[in-house]
Each structure stands twice: as C-alpha cells, then as structure tokens.
PDB file of C-alpha atoms and ligand atoms in Angstrom:
ATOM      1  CA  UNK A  24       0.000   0.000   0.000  1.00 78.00           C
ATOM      2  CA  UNK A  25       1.211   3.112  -0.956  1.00 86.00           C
ATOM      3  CA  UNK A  26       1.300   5.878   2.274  1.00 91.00           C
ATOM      4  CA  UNK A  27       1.353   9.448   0.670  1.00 94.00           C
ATOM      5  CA  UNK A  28       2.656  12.727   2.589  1.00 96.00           C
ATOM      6  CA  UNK A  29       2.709  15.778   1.911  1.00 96.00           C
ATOM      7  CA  UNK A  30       4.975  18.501   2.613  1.00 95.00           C
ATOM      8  CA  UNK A  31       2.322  21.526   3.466  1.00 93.00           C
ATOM      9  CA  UNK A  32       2.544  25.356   3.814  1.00 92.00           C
ATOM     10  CA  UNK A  33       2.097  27.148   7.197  1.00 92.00           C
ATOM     11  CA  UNK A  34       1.816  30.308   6.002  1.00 89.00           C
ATOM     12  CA  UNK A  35       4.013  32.475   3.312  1.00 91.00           C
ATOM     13  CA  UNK A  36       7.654  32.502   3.071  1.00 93.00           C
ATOM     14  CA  UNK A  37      10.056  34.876   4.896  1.00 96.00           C
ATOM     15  CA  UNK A  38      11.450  36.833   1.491  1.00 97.00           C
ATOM     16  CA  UNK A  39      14.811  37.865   1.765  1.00 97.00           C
ATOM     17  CA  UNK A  40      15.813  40.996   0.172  1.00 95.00           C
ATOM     18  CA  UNK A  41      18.355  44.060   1.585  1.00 94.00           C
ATOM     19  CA  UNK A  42      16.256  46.576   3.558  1.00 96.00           C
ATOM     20  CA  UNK A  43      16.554  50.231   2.263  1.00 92.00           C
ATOM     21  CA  UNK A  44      16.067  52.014   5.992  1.00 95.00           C
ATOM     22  CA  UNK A  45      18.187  49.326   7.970  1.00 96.00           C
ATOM     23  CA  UNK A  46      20.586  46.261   8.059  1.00 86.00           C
ATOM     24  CA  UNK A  47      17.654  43.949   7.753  1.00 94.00           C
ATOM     25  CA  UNK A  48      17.409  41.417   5.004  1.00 95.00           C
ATOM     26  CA  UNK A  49      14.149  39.864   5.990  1.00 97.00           C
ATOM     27  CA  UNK A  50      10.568  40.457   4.956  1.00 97.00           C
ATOM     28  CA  UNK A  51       7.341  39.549   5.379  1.00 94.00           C
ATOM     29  CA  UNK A  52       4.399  39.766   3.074  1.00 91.00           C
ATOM     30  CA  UNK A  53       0.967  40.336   4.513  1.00 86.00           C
ATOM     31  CA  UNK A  54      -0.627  39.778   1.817  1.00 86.00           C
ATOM     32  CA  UNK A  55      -2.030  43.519   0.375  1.00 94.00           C
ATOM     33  CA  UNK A  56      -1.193  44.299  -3.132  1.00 96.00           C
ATOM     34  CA  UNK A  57      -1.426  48.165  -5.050  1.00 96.00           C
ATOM     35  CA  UNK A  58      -2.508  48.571  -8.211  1.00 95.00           C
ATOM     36  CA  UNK A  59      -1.493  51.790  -9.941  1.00 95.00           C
ATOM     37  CA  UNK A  60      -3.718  53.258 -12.941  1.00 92.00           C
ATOM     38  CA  UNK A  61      -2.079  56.052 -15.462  1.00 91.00           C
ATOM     39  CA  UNK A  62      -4.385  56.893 -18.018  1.00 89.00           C
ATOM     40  CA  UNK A  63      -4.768  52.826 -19.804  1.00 91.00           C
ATOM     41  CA  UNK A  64      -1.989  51.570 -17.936  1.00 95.00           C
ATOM     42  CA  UNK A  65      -1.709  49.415 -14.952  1.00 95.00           C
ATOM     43  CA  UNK A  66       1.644  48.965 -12.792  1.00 96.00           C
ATOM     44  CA  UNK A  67       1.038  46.078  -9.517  1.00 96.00           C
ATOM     45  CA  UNK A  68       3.011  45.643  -6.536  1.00 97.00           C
ATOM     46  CA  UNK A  69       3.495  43.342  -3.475  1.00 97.00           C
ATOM     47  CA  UNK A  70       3.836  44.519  -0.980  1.00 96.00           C
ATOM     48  CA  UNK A  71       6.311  43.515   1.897  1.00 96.00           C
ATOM     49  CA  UNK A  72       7.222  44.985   5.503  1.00 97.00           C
ATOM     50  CA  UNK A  73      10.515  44.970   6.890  1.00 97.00           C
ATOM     51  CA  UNK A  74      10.311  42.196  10.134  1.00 96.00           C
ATOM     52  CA  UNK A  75      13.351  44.441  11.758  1.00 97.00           C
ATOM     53  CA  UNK A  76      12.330  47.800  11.187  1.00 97.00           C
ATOM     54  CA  UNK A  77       8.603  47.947   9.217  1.00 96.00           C
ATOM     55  CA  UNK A  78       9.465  49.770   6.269  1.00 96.00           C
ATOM     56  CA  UNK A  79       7.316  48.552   2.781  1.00 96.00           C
ATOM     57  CA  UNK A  80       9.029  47.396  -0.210  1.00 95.00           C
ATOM     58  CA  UNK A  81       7.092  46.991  -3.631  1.00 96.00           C
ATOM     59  CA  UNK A  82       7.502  43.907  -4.893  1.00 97.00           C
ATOM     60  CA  UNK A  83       6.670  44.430  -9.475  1.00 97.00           C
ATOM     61  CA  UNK A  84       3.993  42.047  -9.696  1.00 96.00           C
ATOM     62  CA  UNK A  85       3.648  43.431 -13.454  1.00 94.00           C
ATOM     63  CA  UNK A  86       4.707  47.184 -14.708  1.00 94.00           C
ATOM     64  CA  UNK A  87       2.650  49.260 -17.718  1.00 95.00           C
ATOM     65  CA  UNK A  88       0.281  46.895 -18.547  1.00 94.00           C
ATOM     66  CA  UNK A  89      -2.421  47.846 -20.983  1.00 95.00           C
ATOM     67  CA  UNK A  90      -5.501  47.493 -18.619  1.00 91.00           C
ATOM     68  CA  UNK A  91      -6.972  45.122 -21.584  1.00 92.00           C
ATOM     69  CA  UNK A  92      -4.710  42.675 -21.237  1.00 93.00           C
ATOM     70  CA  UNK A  93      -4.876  42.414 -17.145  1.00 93.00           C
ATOM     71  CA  UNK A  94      -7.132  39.294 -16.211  1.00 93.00           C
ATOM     72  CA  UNK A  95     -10.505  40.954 -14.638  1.00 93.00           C
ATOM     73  CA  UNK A  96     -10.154  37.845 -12.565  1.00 95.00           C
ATOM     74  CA  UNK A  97      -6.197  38.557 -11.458  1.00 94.00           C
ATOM     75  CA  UNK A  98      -7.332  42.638 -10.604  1.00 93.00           C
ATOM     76  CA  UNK A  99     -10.390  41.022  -8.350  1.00 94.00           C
ATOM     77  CA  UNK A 100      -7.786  38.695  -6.479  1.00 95.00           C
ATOM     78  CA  UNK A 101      -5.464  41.989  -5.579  1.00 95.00           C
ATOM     79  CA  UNK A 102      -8.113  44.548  -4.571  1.00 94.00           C
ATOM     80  CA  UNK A 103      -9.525  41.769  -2.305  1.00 93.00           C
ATOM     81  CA  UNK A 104      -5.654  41.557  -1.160  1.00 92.00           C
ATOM     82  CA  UNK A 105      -5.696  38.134  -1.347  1.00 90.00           C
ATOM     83  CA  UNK A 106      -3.702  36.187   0.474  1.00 85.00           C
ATOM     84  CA  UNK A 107      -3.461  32.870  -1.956  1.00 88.00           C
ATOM     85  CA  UNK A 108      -2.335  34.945  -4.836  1.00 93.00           C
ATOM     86  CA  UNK A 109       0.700  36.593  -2.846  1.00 93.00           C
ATOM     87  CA  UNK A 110       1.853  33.045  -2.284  1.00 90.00           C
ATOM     88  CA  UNK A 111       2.305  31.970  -5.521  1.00 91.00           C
ATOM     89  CA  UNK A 112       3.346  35.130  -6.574  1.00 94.00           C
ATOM     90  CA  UNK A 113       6.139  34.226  -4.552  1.00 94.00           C
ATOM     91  CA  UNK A 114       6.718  31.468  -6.276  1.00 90.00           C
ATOM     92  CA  UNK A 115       6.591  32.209  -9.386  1.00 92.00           C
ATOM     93  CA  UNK A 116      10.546  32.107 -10.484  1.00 92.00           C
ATOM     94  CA  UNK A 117       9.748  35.293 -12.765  1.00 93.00           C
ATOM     95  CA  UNK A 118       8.744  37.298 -10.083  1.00 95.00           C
ATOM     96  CA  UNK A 119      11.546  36.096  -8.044  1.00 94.00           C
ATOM     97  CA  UNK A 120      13.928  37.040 -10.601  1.00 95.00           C
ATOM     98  CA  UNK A 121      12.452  40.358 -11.583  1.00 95.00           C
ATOM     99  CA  UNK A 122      12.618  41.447  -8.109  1.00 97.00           C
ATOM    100  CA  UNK A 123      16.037  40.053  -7.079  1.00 95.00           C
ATOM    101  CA  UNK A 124      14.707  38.105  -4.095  1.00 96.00           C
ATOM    102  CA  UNK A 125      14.938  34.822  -2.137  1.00 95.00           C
ATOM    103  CA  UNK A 126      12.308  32.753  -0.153  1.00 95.00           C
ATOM    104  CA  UNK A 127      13.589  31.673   3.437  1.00 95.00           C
ATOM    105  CA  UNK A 128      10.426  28.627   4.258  1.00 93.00           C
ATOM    106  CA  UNK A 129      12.127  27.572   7.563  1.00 90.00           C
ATOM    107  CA  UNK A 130       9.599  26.357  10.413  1.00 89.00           C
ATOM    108  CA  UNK A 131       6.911  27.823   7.742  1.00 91.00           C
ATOM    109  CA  UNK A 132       5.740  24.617   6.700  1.00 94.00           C
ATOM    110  CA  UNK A 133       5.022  20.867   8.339  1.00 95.00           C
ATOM    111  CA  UNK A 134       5.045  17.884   7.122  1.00 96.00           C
ATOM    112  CA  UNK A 135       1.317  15.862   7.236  1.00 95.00           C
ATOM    113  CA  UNK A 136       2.032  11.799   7.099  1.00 93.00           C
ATOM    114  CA  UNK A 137      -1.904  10.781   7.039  1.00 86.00           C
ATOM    115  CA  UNK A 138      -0.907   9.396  10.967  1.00 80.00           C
ATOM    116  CA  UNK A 139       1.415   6.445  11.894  1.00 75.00           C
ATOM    117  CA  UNK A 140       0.150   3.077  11.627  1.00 74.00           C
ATOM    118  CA  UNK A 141       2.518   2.676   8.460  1.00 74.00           C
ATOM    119  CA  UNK A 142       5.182   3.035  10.267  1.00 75.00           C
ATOM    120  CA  UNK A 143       5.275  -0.479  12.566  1.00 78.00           C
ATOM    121  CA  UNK A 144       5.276  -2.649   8.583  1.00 83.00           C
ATOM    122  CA  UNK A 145       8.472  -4.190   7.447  1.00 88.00           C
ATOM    123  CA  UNK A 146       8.164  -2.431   4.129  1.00 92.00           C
ATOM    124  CA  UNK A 147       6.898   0.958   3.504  1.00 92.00           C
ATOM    125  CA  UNK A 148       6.221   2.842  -0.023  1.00 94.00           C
ATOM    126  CA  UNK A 149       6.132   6.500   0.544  1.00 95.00           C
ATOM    127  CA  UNK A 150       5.093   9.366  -2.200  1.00 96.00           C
ATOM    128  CA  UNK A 151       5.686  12.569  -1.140  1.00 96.00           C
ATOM    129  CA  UNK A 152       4.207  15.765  -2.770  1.00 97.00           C
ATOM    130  CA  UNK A 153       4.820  19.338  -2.123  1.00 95.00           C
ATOM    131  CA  UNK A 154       2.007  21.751  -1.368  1.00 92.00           C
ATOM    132  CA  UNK A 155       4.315  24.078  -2.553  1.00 89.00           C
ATOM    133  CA  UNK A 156       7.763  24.720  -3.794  1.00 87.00           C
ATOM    134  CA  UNK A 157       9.771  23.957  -0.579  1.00 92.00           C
ATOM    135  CA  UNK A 158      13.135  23.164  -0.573  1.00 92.00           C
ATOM    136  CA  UNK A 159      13.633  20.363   2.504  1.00 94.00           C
ATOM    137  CA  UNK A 160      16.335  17.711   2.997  1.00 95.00           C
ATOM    138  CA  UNK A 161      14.764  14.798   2.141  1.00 96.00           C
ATOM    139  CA  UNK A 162      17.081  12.927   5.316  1.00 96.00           C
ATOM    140  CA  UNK A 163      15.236  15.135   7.140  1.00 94.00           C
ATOM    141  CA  UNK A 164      11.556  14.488   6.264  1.00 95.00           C
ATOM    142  CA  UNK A 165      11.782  11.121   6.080  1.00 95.00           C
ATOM    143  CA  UNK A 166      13.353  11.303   9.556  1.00 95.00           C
ATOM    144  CA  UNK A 167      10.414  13.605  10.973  1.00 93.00           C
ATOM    145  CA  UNK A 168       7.489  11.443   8.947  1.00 93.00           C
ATOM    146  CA  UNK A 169       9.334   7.875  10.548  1.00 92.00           C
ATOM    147  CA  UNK A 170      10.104   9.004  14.042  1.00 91.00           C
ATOM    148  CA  UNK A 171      14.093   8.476  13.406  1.00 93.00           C
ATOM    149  CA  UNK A 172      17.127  10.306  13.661  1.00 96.00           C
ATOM    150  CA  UNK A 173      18.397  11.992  10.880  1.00 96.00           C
ATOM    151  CA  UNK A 174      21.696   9.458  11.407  1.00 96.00           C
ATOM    152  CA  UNK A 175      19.587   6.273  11.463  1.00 96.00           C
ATOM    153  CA  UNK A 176      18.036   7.554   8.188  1.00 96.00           C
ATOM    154  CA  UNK A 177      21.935   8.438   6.640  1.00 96.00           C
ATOM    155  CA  UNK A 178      22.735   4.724   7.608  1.00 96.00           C
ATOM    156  CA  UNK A 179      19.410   2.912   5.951  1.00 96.00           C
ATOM    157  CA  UNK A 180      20.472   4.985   2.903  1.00 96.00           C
ATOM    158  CA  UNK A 181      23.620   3.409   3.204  1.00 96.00           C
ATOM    159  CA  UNK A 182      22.753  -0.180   3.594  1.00 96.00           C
ATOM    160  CA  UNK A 183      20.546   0.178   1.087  1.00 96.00           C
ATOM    161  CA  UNK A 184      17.538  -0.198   2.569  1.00 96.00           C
ATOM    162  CA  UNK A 185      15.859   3.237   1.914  1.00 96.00           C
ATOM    163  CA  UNK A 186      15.877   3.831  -1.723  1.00 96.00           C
ATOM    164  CA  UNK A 187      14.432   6.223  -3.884  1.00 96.00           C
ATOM    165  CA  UNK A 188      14.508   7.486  -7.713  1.00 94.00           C
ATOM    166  CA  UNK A 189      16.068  10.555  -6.577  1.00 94.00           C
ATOM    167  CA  UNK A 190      18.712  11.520  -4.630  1.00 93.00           C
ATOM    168  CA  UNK A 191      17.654  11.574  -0.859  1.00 93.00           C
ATOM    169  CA  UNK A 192      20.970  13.502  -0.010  1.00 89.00           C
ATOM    170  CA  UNK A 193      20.981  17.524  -0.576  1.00 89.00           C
ATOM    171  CA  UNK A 194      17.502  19.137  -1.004  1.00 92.00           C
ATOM    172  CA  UNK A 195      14.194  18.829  -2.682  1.00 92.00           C
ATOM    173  CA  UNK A 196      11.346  20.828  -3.557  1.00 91.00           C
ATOM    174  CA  UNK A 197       9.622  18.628  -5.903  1.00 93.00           C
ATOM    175  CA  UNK A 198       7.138  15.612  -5.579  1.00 96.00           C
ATOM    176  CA  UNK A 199       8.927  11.482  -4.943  1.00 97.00           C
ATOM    177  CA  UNK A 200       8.711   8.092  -3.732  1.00 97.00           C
ATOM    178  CA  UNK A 201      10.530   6.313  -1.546  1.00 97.00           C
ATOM    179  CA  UNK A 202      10.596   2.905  -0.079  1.00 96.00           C
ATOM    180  CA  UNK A 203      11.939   1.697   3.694  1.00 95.00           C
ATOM    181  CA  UNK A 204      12.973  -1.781   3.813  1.00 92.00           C
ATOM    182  CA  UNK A 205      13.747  -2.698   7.353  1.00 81.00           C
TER     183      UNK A 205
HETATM  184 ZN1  LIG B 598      14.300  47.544   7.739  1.00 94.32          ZN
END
C-alpha cells in the first residue's frame, strides 16, 4: 500500500531581500497588493514589511500593462488583497527574478504523514508531494514522517535499505517516492 505525505505550507515565506532604511534582510508579506492606474496603464506591486524595522518594499507584480490585457479575474484577487495569490506570486521564479529576491520557508511549513500506523510494517512505499515549492532535505523528512534520527536515516540509505529514484541527499522541492525496507 502506498502511504502518501505531503509537505504543506504554514503560512508564506520569509522573502529575503536588503532593507533600504536598515541592516535587515528579511521580509514579510501580509498579503495587500497596489494597483497603480495612469491613463490605460496598470503597474502592480506586493507589498512587503521589513520584520526588523517595518518599512514597505514593492515587490513588481507586473509594470505598464495595458488594462486590456490584465485578467478581470487577477485585478479582483489583488483589490480583495488576497492572500493565496501573494503566495504563488512568490513562487513564481519570474517574479523572483524580476525582483532580485529569495524565499527563506524555515519552520513555515510541516510535514502531514496521514498518521502512523505505516510506520510499525516491514516495508513501507512513501510518495511525497509538495504543497508548494519547498526546498527540505529529504534525510530530514523522512526522519520527521518515521520518528528516526536523521543518522539512522543516513545509515538505511547506506545499507541500502531506503531507496528512492532521486537523490535523498541535498535538497528537494519537488514531488517522490521512496521505499523503507527494514
Ligand atoms: Zn528595515
């Protein structure tokens, strides 16, 4: 029987990005947008606060667009400041690009494993699929979702007895399997 996981969202990503008014480097969306009309043209913005010091940085959600061509739908979602479209704003690679910024998703997501009568079989098939974009160690999810140490898990990787399509070492952000053979 296959067990599935999956690695879930808490709430939205710290962004990292030098503060203008201090030393900071952190921010933290709330989630309100502003939208910008000159004559047929629209610029939108994310906005972020400063977690050291307050200040707001615009984040270019999109600059001099012909109001035509801007979803209704997309407009409705940022008057209503919604929170849903800041997150994947965030990660949307373009955005993260055009604004020269970084996600920090420490202790901003958890990991739900469905409970843990799996975990007392001999053999255990796990997929795993991500909510969102996270980057986690996979050593260190399957260690949370089994109730091991992050060193018992190195070691069943070692003798072969955890195995997986990917690589389990270095990080992840994507969906995968993996099966515990103990
Ligand atoms: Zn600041």
């Amino acid at each position: 029987m296959l067990n599935r996981w999956v690695v879930m969202p808490t709430c939205l990503p710290t962004v990292l990005r030098r503060c203008h008014a201090c030393a900071s480097e952190r921010f933290r969306a709330n989630g309100k947008f502003r939208v910008n009309a000159h004559h047929k043209l629209l610029d939108a913005w994310l906005l972020v606060l400063c977690t050291a010091c307050g200040e707001t940085a615009k984040l270019t959600v999109f600059e001099r667009m012909n109001v035509r061509s801007v979803r209704p739908e997309l407009l409705d979602r940022m008057h209503d400041n919604d929170p849903g479209l800041a997150a994947e704003l965030l990660q949307d690679p373009v955005v993260r690009r055009r604004n020269r910024i970084a996600l920090d998703w420490d202790n901003v997501w958890r990991l739900d494993t469905g409970g843990s009568d799996h975990l007392d079989r001999e053999v255990i098939d796990v997929s795993v699929r991500f909510a969102a974009r996270i980057p986690v160690r996979p050593v260190r999810l399957i260690a949370d979702g089994c109730g091991l140490s992050r060193a018992e898990v190195e070691r069943l990787i070692t003798e072969g007895k955890l195995v997986s399509a990917v690589r389990l070492s270095g990080k992840l952000s994507g969906d995968f399997t993996f099966t515990l053979k103990r």
